[in-house]
Amino acid sequence: MHLPDRVTIVEVGPRDGLQNEPGTVPTDIKVGFIDRLSRTGLPVIETTSFVHPRWVPQLADAAEVLATMTPVEGVRYPVLVPNETGLDRALAAGVREIAVFGAASEAFSQRNLNRSIAESIEMFRPVVTRAVEAGLRVRGYVSMVCGCPFQGEVPVDDVRRVTVELFELGCHEISLGDTIGVGTVGQVQHLLEALAPSVLVDRLAVHMHDTYGQGLANTLAAFETGVRVADTSAGGLGGCPYAPGATGNLATEDLVYALHGSGVQTGIDLDDLLATTAWMADRLGRPPASRVARAAMATRPPAEQD
Ligand code: HMG
Ligand code: MG
């Protein structure tokens, strides 16, 4: 396997993880989580969403989280923004980087954004234009790239079309989401090879949910194909409120352990990350999904286990 010397990990636990908690996590716990993550060497932490609070009540405190957290110099803190109302709220909160989120599946687009794919692109257009004019970096997501719980198979051509459209709007990077974690190594390689003639592969990221335990293999397969950015969540927190059955993202620890053990640099301190995941697991009152975190917690000295 030919892996790169260094990759970028985008931590999405505070957003993708906590948006799916059955109860709303108190703001001070969210801030404690983000501040601890900020000190692990993670370069990018997606902190929250400026979506409609009725749709995702778990993240209704977005502005308060940003006003209370302590940003660390050099760490980027993007947020999700679906529309101009969300952009106005994000700009008022001092955000410097946003992500719009589309889908390759019509059925999911309707459920997640209350719009068709074409209507969602029109919703994003002024958001991206205004954000770029204001000097913000804009990422685009494409969800359901490996399959959709509502429509089943998602044609590669549909993924390509939405990816190209989001780049044309002005996104600097597109993150390909296996929202329900059903993809396999062969599927991911096929998808990336099919996209390669139309887009720059080094401007793509992958965002693998781990429902079927394929997240690590799929992410490594993407790195082998030329992708250099992957999204993960500490402890494997998360899911998607509009994708029934989806579990959390590939756990950050699981990817960092595999990469460091293979000589690939991330800039992340695995021990600090494990301590943060253990802290959050204590707050949520359940063990993390991450295999690496569970193994590490089992061998922690008893003094550190309270
Ligand atoms: P809508 O109901 O069609 O909105 O929702 P609307 O434009 O018709 O507006 C209705 C009302 O909502 C208006 O208020 C707006 O002002 C207000 P009224 O005039 O009736 O009083 N409103 C807002 N308020 C606060 N913030 C806003 C906002 N927008 C409108 N931003 C909308 C459309 C896009 C807003 C809604 O569908 C929504 O919020 N969806 C968010 C869904 C979501 O967050 N999903 C999870 C994230 S995606 C994901 O997890 C996948 C990912 O991880 C990648 C992967 O795994 O594949 C990224
Ligand atoms: Mg996701």
CSV table of C-alpha atoms and ligand atoms in Angstrom, one decimal:
chain,number,residue,atom,x,y,z
A,1,MET,CA,0.0,0.0,0.0
A,2,HIS,CA,1.4,3.4,-1.0
A,3,LEU,CA,0.4,6.0,1.6
A,4,PRO,CA,1.4,9.6,1.6
A,5,ASP,CA,4.0,11.0,4.1
A,6,ARG,CA,1.4,13.4,5.7
A,7,VAL,CA,-2.4,13.8,5.6
A,8,THR,CA,-4.9,16.3,7.1
A,9,ILE,CA,-7.5,15.1,9.5
A,10,VAL,CA,-10.7,17.2,9.8
A,11,GLU,CA,-12.3,16.6,13.2
A,12,VAL,CA,-16.1,16.7,12.9
A,13,GLY,CA,-17.1,15.3,16.3
A,14,PRO,CA,-18.4,18.5,17.8
A,15,ARG,CA,-20.7,19.0,14.7
A,16,ASP,CA,-21.4,15.6,13.1
A,17,GLY,CA,-21.1,13.8,16.4
A,18,LEU,CA,-23.1,16.0,18.7
A,19,GLN,CA,-25.8,16.8,16.2
A,20,ASN,CA,-26.9,13.2,16.6
A,21,GLU,CA,-26.9,12.9,20.3
A,22,PRO,CA,-30.4,11.9,21.6
A,23,GLY,CA,-30.3,14.7,24.1
A,24,THR,CA,-28.7,18.1,23.7
A,25,VAL,CA,-25.2,18.3,25.1
A,26,PRO,CA,-24.9,21.3,27.4
A,27,THR,CA,-23.0,24.2,25.8
A,28,ASP,CA,-20.2,24.1,28.4
A,29,ILE,CA,-19.5,20.4,27.7
A,30,LYS,CA,-19.4,21.2,23.9
A,31,VAL,CA,-16.9,24.0,24.6
A,32,GLY,CA,-14.8,21.8,26.9
A,33,PHE,CA,-14.7,19.2,24.1
A,34,ILE,CA,-13.7,21.7,21.4
A,35,ASP,CA,-11.1,23.3,23.7
A,36,ARG,CA,-9.5,19.9,24.5
A,37,LEU,CA,-9.5,18.9,20.8
A,38,SER,CA,-7.8,22.2,20.0
A,39,ARG,CA,-4.8,21.2,22.1
A,40,THR,CA,-4.3,17.8,20.5
A,41,GLY,CA,-2.6,19.1,17.3
A,42,LEU,CA,-5.7,18.7,15.1
A,43,PRO,CA,-5.5,21.3,12.3
A,44,VAL,CA,-9.2,21.6,11.6
A,45,ILE,CA,-12.2,21.3,14.0
A,46,GLU,CA,-15.7,21.6,12.5
A,47,THR,CA,-17.4,23.1,15.5
A,48,THR,CA,-21.2,23.5,14.9
A,49,SER,CA,-23.9,24.3,12.4
A,50,PHE,CA,-25.9,27.4,11.6
A,51,VAL,CA,-28.9,25.4,10.4
A,52,HIS,CA,-32.6,25.8,11.5
A,53,PRO,CA,-32.7,25.1,15.2
A,54,ARG,CA,-36.1,23.3,14.7
A,55,TRP,CA,-34.3,20.8,12.3
A,56,VAL,CA,-31.2,20.2,14.5
A,57,PRO,CA,-32.1,21.4,18.0
A,58,GLN,CA,-28.9,19.8,19.3
A,59,LEU,CA,-26.8,22.6,17.7
A,60,ALA,CA,-29.2,25.5,18.4
A,61,ASP,CA,-26.5,27.1,20.6
A,62,ALA,CA,-24.0,27.6,17.7
A,63,ALA,CA,-23.3,31.3,18.4
A,64,GLU,CA,-22.9,30.7,22.1
A,65,VAL,CA,-20.4,27.9,21.5
A,66,LEU,CA,-18.3,30.0,19.2
A,67,ALA,CA,-18.4,33.0,21.6
A,68,THR,CA,-17.3,30.8,24.6
A,69,MET,CA,-14.6,28.5,23.1
A,70,THR,CA,-11.0,29.5,23.1
A,71,PRO,CA,-9.6,29.3,19.5
A,72,VAL,CA,-6.0,28.2,19.2
A,73,GLU,CA,-3.7,30.0,16.8
A,74,GLY,CA,-3.3,28.0,13.6
A,75,VAL,CA,-6.4,25.8,14.1
A,76,ARG,CA,-9.2,26.3,11.6
A,77,TYR,CA,-12.8,26.1,12.9
A,78,PRO,CA,-15.3,25.7,10.1
A,79,VAL,CA,-19.1,25.5,10.6
A,80,LEU,CA,-22.0,24.2,8.5
A,81,VAL,CA,-24.1,26.7,6.7
A,82,PRO,CA,-27.1,25.8,4.4
A,83,ASN,CA,-28.4,29.1,3.3
A,84,GLU,CA,-28.0,32.9,3.5
A,85,THR,CA,-29.8,33.1,6.9
A,86,GLY,CA,-27.2,30.6,8.2
A,87,LEU,CA,-24.4,32.7,6.6
A,88,ASP,CA,-25.6,35.9,8.2
A,89,ARG,CA,-25.7,34.1,11.6
A,90,ALA,CA,-22.2,32.7,11.0
A,91,LEU,CA,-20.7,36.0,9.9
A,92,ALA,CA,-22.2,37.7,12.9
A,93,ALA,CA,-20.4,35.1,15.1
A,94,GLY,CA,-17.1,35.9,13.4
A,95,VAL,CA,-16.7,32.6,11.5
A,96,ARG,CA,-13.9,32.5,8.9
A,97,GLU,CA,-14.7,29.2,7.2
A,98,ILE,CA,-17.9,27.5,6.3
A,99,ALA,CA,-19.2,24.3,4.6
A,100,VAL,CA,-22.3,24.0,2.4
A,101,PHE,CA,-23.7,20.5,2.2
A,102,GLY,CA,-25.4,19.0,-0.8
A,103,ALA,CA,-26.2,15.4,-1.7
A,104,ALA,CA,-25.9,13.0,-4.7
A,105,SER,CA,-29.3,11.5,-3.8
A,106,GLU,CA,-32.6,13.4,-4.6
A,107,ALA,CA,-34.5,11.6,-1.8
A,108,PHE,CA,-31.9,12.6,0.8
A,109,SER,CA,-31.6,16.2,-0.5
A,110,GLN,CA,-35.4,16.5,0.1
A,111,ARG,CA,-35.2,15.1,3.6
A,112,ASN,CA,-32.1,17.0,4.7
A,113,LEU,CA,-32.6,20.3,3.0
A,114,ASN,CA,-36.3,20.4,2.0
A,115,ARG,CA,-35.1,20.9,-1.6
A,116,SER,CA,-34.2,19.0,-4.7
A,117,ILE,CA,-30.5,18.8,-5.6
A,118,ALA,CA,-30.9,21.6,-8.2
A,119,GLU,CA,-32.8,23.8,-5.7
A,120,SER,CA,-30.1,23.2,-3.1
A,121,ILE,CA,-27.3,24.3,-5.6
A,122,GLU,CA,-29.3,27.5,-6.2
A,123,MET,CA,-29.6,28.0,-2.4
A,124,PHE,CA,-25.8,27.6,-2.0
A,125,ARG,CA,-24.9,29.9,-4.9
A,126,PRO,CA,-25.3,33.2,-3.1
A,127,VAL,CA,-23.9,31.7,0.1
A,128,VAL,CA,-20.7,30.7,-1.6
A,129,THR,CA,-20.4,33.9,-3.6
A,130,ARG,CA,-20.9,36.1,-0.5
A,131,ALA,CA,-18.6,34.0,1.6
A,132,VAL,CA,-15.8,34.0,-0.9
A,133,GLU,CA,-16.2,37.8,-1.3
A,134,ALA,CA,-15.9,38.1,2.5
A,135,GLY,CA,-12.6,36.2,2.3
A,136,LEU,CA,-14.0,32.9,3.8
A,137,ARG,CA,-12.9,29.5,2.8
A,138,VAL,CA,-15.9,27.4,1.6
A,139,ARG,CA,-15.9,23.6,1.7
A,140,GLY,CA,-18.7,21.6,0.0
A,141,TYR,CA,-20.0,18.3,1.1
A,142,VAL,CA,-21.6,15.7,-1.2
A,143,SER,CA,-23.6,13.2,0.9
A,144,MET,CA,-24.7,9.6,0.0
A,145,VAL,CA,-21.8,9.0,-2.4
A,146,CYS,CA,-21.8,5.2,-1.7
A,147,GLY,CA,-25.6,4.5,-1.4
A,148,CYS,CA,-28.7,6.0,0.1
A,149,PRO,CA,-31.2,4.5,2.5
A,150,PHE,CA,-34.1,6.1,0.6
A,151,GLN,CA,-33.2,5.5,-3.0
A,152,GLY,CA,-30.7,2.7,-2.8
A,153,GLU,CA,-27.9,2.8,-5.4
A,154,VAL,CA,-26.5,6.3,-6.2
A,155,PRO,CA,-25.0,6.5,-9.7
A,156,VAL,CA,-21.4,7.7,-9.9
A,157,ASP,CA,-22.4,10.2,-12.5
A,158,ASP,CA,-24.7,11.9,-10.0
A,159,VAL,CA,-21.8,12.2,-7.5
A,160,ARG,CA,-19.6,13.7,-10.3
A,161,ARG,CA,-22.3,16.2,-11.4
A,162,VAL,CA,-22.9,17.6,-7.9
A,163,THR,CA,-19.1,17.6,-7.1
A,164,VAL,CA,-18.3,19.6,-10.2
A,165,GLU,CA,-21.2,22.0,-9.6
A,166,LEU,CA,-20.0,22.7,-6.1
A,167,PHE,CA,-16.4,23.3,-7.3
A,168,GLU,CA,-17.9,25.7,-10.0
A,169,LEU,CA,-19.7,27.6,-7.3
A,170,GLY,CA,-16.4,28.4,-5.7
A,171,CYS,CA,-15.8,25.7,-3.1
A,172,HIS,CA,-12.1,25.1,-2.3
A,173,GLU,CA,-12.5,21.5,-1.3
A,174,ILE,CA,-15.3,18.9,-1.6
A,175,SER,CA,-15.8,16.2,1.0
A,176,LEU,CA,-17.3,13.0,-0.3
A,177,GLY,CA,-19.7,11.6,2.3
A,178,ASP,CA,-20.5,7.9,2.8
A,179,THR,CA,-23.3,9.2,5.0
A,180,ILE,CA,-24.6,5.7,6.0
A,181,GLY,CA,-21.2,3.9,6.0
A,182,VAL,CA,-22.1,1.2,3.4
A,183,GLY,CA,-19.2,1.7,1.0
A,184,THR,CA,-16.4,-0.7,0.4
A,185,VAL,CA,-12.7,-0.3,-0.7
A,186,GLY,CA,-13.6,-1.4,-4.3
A,187,GLN,CA,-16.5,1.1,-4.4
A,188,VAL,CA,-14.4,4.0,-3.1
A,189,GLN,CA,-11.5,3.3,-5.5
A,190,HIS,CA,-14.0,3.0,-8.4
A,191,LEU,CA,-15.7,6.3,-7.4
A,192,LEU,CA,-12.4,8.2,-7.1
A,193,GLU,CA,-11.1,6.8,-10.4
A,194,ALA,CA,-14.4,7.9,-12.1
A,195,LEU,CA,-14.1,11.4,-10.6
A,196,ALA,CA,-10.4,11.9,-11.4
A,197,PRO,CA,-10.9,13.1,-15.1
A,198,SER,CA,-13.4,15.8,-13.9
A,199,VAL,CA,-11.9,17.1,-10.7
A,200,LEU,CA,-8.5,17.5,-8.9
A,201,VAL,CA,-8.3,14.5,-6.6
A,202,ASP,CA,-6.0,16.5,-4.2
A,203,ARG,CA,-8.9,18.9,-3.7
A,204,LEU,CA,-11.2,16.1,-2.4
A,205,ALA,CA,-11.7,14.9,1.1
A,206,VAL,CA,-13.4,11.7,2.3
A,207,HIS,CA,-16.0,11.5,5.1
A,208,MET,CA,-16.6,7.9,6.0
A,209,HIS,CA,-19.3,6.9,8.5
A,210,ASP,CA,-18.4,3.5,10.1
A,211,THR,CA,-21.7,1.7,10.2
A,212,TYR,CA,-20.4,-1.4,8.5
A,213,GLY,CA,-16.9,-1.1,9.9
A,214,GLN,CA,-15.4,-0.1,6.6
A,215,GLY,CA,-14.5,3.5,7.5
A,216,LEU,CA,-10.8,2.9,8.1
A,217,ALA,CA,-10.2,0.7,5.0
A,218,ASN,CA,-12.2,3.1,2.8
A,219,THR,CA,-10.2,6.1,4.1
A,220,LEU,CA,-6.9,4.4,3.5
A,221,ALA,CA,-8.0,3.4,0.0
A,222,ALA,CA,-8.8,7.0,-0.7
A,223,PHE,CA,-5.4,8.1,0.5
A,224,GLU,CA,-3.8,5.5,-1.8
A,225,THR,CA,-5.8,7.0,-4.7
A,226,GLY,CA,-4.4,10.6,-4.1
A,227,VAL,CA,-6.8,12.1,-1.5
A,228,ARG,CA,-5.0,13.9,1.3
A,229,VAL,CA,-7.8,15.0,3.6
A,230,ALA,CA,-10.2,12.8,5.7
A,231,ASP,CA,-13.0,13.7,8.2
A,232,THR,CA,-13.3,11.7,11.4
A,233,SER,CA,-14.9,12.2,14.8
A,234,ALA,CA,-13.2,11.7,18.2
A,235,GLY,CA,-14.5,8.5,19.8
A,236,GLY,CA,-16.5,7.7,16.6
A,237,LEU,CA,-19.3,10.0,17.8
A,238,GLY,CA,-22.2,10.7,15.6
A,239,GLY,CA,-24.6,9.7,12.9
A,240,CYS,CA,-27.0,11.7,10.8
A,241,PRO,CA,-30.4,12.8,12.0
A,242,TYR,CA,-31.8,12.4,8.4
A,243,ALA,CA,-30.1,9.1,7.6
A,244,PRO,CA,-31.7,6.3,9.7
A,245,GLY,CA,-29.3,3.6,10.9
A,246,ALA,CA,-26.1,5.5,10.2
A,247,THR,CA,-23.6,5.4,13.0
A,248,GLY,CA,-20.8,7.8,13.7
A,249,ASN,CA,-17.9,8.8,11.6
A,250,LEU,CA,-14.7,6.7,11.5
A,251,ALA,CA,-13.1,7.4,14.9
A,252,THR,CA,-10.2,9.9,14.8
A,253,GLU,CA,-8.1,7.7,17.1
A,254,ASP,CA,-8.6,4.7,14.9
A,255,LEU,CA,-7.3,6.6,11.9
A,256,VAL,CA,-4.5,8.3,13.8
A,257,TYR,CA,-3.3,4.9,15.3
A,258,ALA,CA,-3.3,3.3,11.8
A,259,LEU,CA,-1.5,6.2,10.2
A,260,HIS,CA,1.2,6.8,12.9
A,261,GLY,CA,1.9,3.1,13.0
A,262,SER,CA,2.5,3.2,9.2
A,263,GLY,CA,4.8,6.2,9.3
A,264,VAL,CA,2.2,8.8,8.1
A,265,GLN,CA,2.3,12.1,9.9
A,266,THR,CA,-0.9,13.9,11.1
A,267,GLY,CA,0.5,16.4,13.7
A,268,ILE,CA,-1.9,15.0,16.2
A,269,ASP,CA,-0.8,13.7,19.7
A,270,LEU,CA,-2.6,10.4,20.1
A,271,ASP,CA,-2.4,10.4,23.9
A,272,ASP,CA,-4.0,13.9,24.2
A,273,LEU,CA,-6.7,12.8,21.7
A,274,LEU,CA,-7.4,9.6,23.8
A,275,ALA,CA,-7.6,11.7,26.9
A,276,THR,CA,-10.1,14.0,25.2
A,277,THR,CA,-12.3,11.0,24.0
A,278,ALA,CA,-12.2,9.5,27.5
A,279,TRP,CA,-13.3,12.9,29.0
A,280,MET,CA,-16.2,13.1,26.6
A,281,ALA,CA,-17.2,9.5,27.1
A,282,ASP,CA,-17.4,10.2,30.8
A,283,ARG,CA,-19.6,13.3,30.1
A,284,LEU,CA,-21.9,11.3,27.8
A,285,GLY,CA,-22.0,8.3,30.2
A,286,ARG,CA,-21.1,5.6,27.7
A,287,PRO,CA,-18.0,4.1,26.2
A,288,PRO,CA,-16.7,5.4,22.9
A,289,ALA,CA,-17.4,3.5,19.7
A,290,SER,CA,-13.7,3.7,18.8
A,291,ARG,CA,-11.8,0.4,19.1
A,292,VAL,CA,-8.5,2.2,19.8
A,293,ALA,CA,-10.0,4.4,22.5
A,294,ARG,CA,-11.7,1.4,24.2
A,295,ALA,CA,-8.5,-0.6,24.2
A,296,ALA,CA,-6.5,2.4,25.5
A,297,MET,CA,-9.1,3.1,28.3
A,298,ALA,CA,-9.0,-0.5,29.4
A,299,THR,CA,-5.2,-0.2,30.1
A,300,ARG,CA,-5.3,3.2,31.7
A,301,PRO,CA,-4.0,3.3,35.3
A,302,PRO,CA,-6.9,3.1,37.7
A,303,ALA,CA,-6.1,6.6,39.0
A,304,GLU,CA,-6.9,8.0,35.5
A,305,GLN,CA,-10.1,6.1,35.1
A,306,ASP,CA,-12.4,8.2,37.2
B,1,HMG,P1,-36.8,25.3,5.2
B,1,HMG,O1,-37.9,25.0,6.2
B,1,HMG,O2,-37.1,24.9,3.8
B,1,HMG,O3,-36.4,26.8,5.4
B,1,HMG,O4,-35.5,24.6,5.8
B,1,HMG,P2,-37.0,28.1,4.7
B,1,HMG,O5,-35.9,28.7,3.9
B,1,HMG,O6,-38.3,27.8,4.0
B,1,HMG,O7,-37.3,29.1,5.9
B,1,HMG,C1,-38.3,28.7,6.9
B,1,HMG,C2,-38.0,29.5,8.2
B,1,HMG,O8,-36.7,29.0,8.8
B,1,HMG,C3,-37.8,31.0,8.1
B,1,HMG,O9,-38.3,31.6,9.3
B,1,HMG,C4,-36.3,31.2,8.0
B,1,HMG,O10,-35.9,32.5,8.5
B,1,HMG,C5,-35.9,30.1,9.0
B,1,HMG,P3,-39.8,32.3,9.3
B,1,HMG,O11,-39.7,33.3,8.2
B,1,HMG,O12,-40.7,31.2,9.0
B,1,HMG,O13,-39.9,32.8,10.7
B,1,HMG,N1,-34.5,29.7,8.7
B,1,HMG,C6,-33.4,29.7,9.5
B,1,HMG,N2,-33.3,30.0,10.8
B,1,HMG,C7,-32.1,29.8,11.4
B,1,HMG,N3,-31.0,29.4,10.7
B,1,HMG,C8,-31.1,29.1,9.4
B,1,HMG,C9,-32.4,29.2,8.8
B,1,HMG,N4,-32.8,29.0,7.5
B,1,HMG,C10,-34.1,29.3,7.5
B,1,HMG,N5,-30.0,28.7,8.7
B,1,HMG,C11,-33.1,24.5,5.9
B,1,HMG,C12,-34.3,24.7,5.0
B,1,HMG,C13,-31.9,24.3,5.0
B,1,HMG,C14,-33.0,25.7,6.7
B,1,HMG,C15,-33.4,23.2,6.7
B,1,HMG,O14,-33.7,22.2,5.9
B,1,HMG,C16,-32.2,22.9,7.6
B,1,HMG,O15,-31.8,23.6,8.5
B,1,HMG,N6,-31.6,21.7,7.3
B,1,HMG,C17,-30.4,21.3,8.1
B,1,HMG,C18,-30.3,19.8,8.1
B,1,HMG,C19,-29.0,19.4,8.8
B,1,HMG,O16,-28.4,20.1,9.5
B,1,HMG,N7,-28.6,18.1,8.6
B,1,HMG,C20,-27.5,17.5,9.1
B,1,HMG,C21,-26.2,18.0,8.5
B,1,HMG,S1,-25.8,17.2,7.0
B,1,HMG,C22,-24.9,15.9,7.4
B,1,HMG,O17,-24.8,15.5,8.6
B,1,HMG,C23,-24.1,15.1,6.4
B,1,HMG,C24,-22.6,15.4,6.4
B,1,HMG,O18,-22.1,15.0,7.7
B,1,HMG,C25,-21.9,14.7,5.3
B,1,HMG,C26,-22.2,13.2,5.2
B,1,HMG,O19,-22.2,12.5,6.3
B,1,HMG,O20,-22.5,12.8,4.1
B,1,HMG,C27,-22.3,16.9,6.2
B,2,MG,MG,-21.5,13.0,8.2
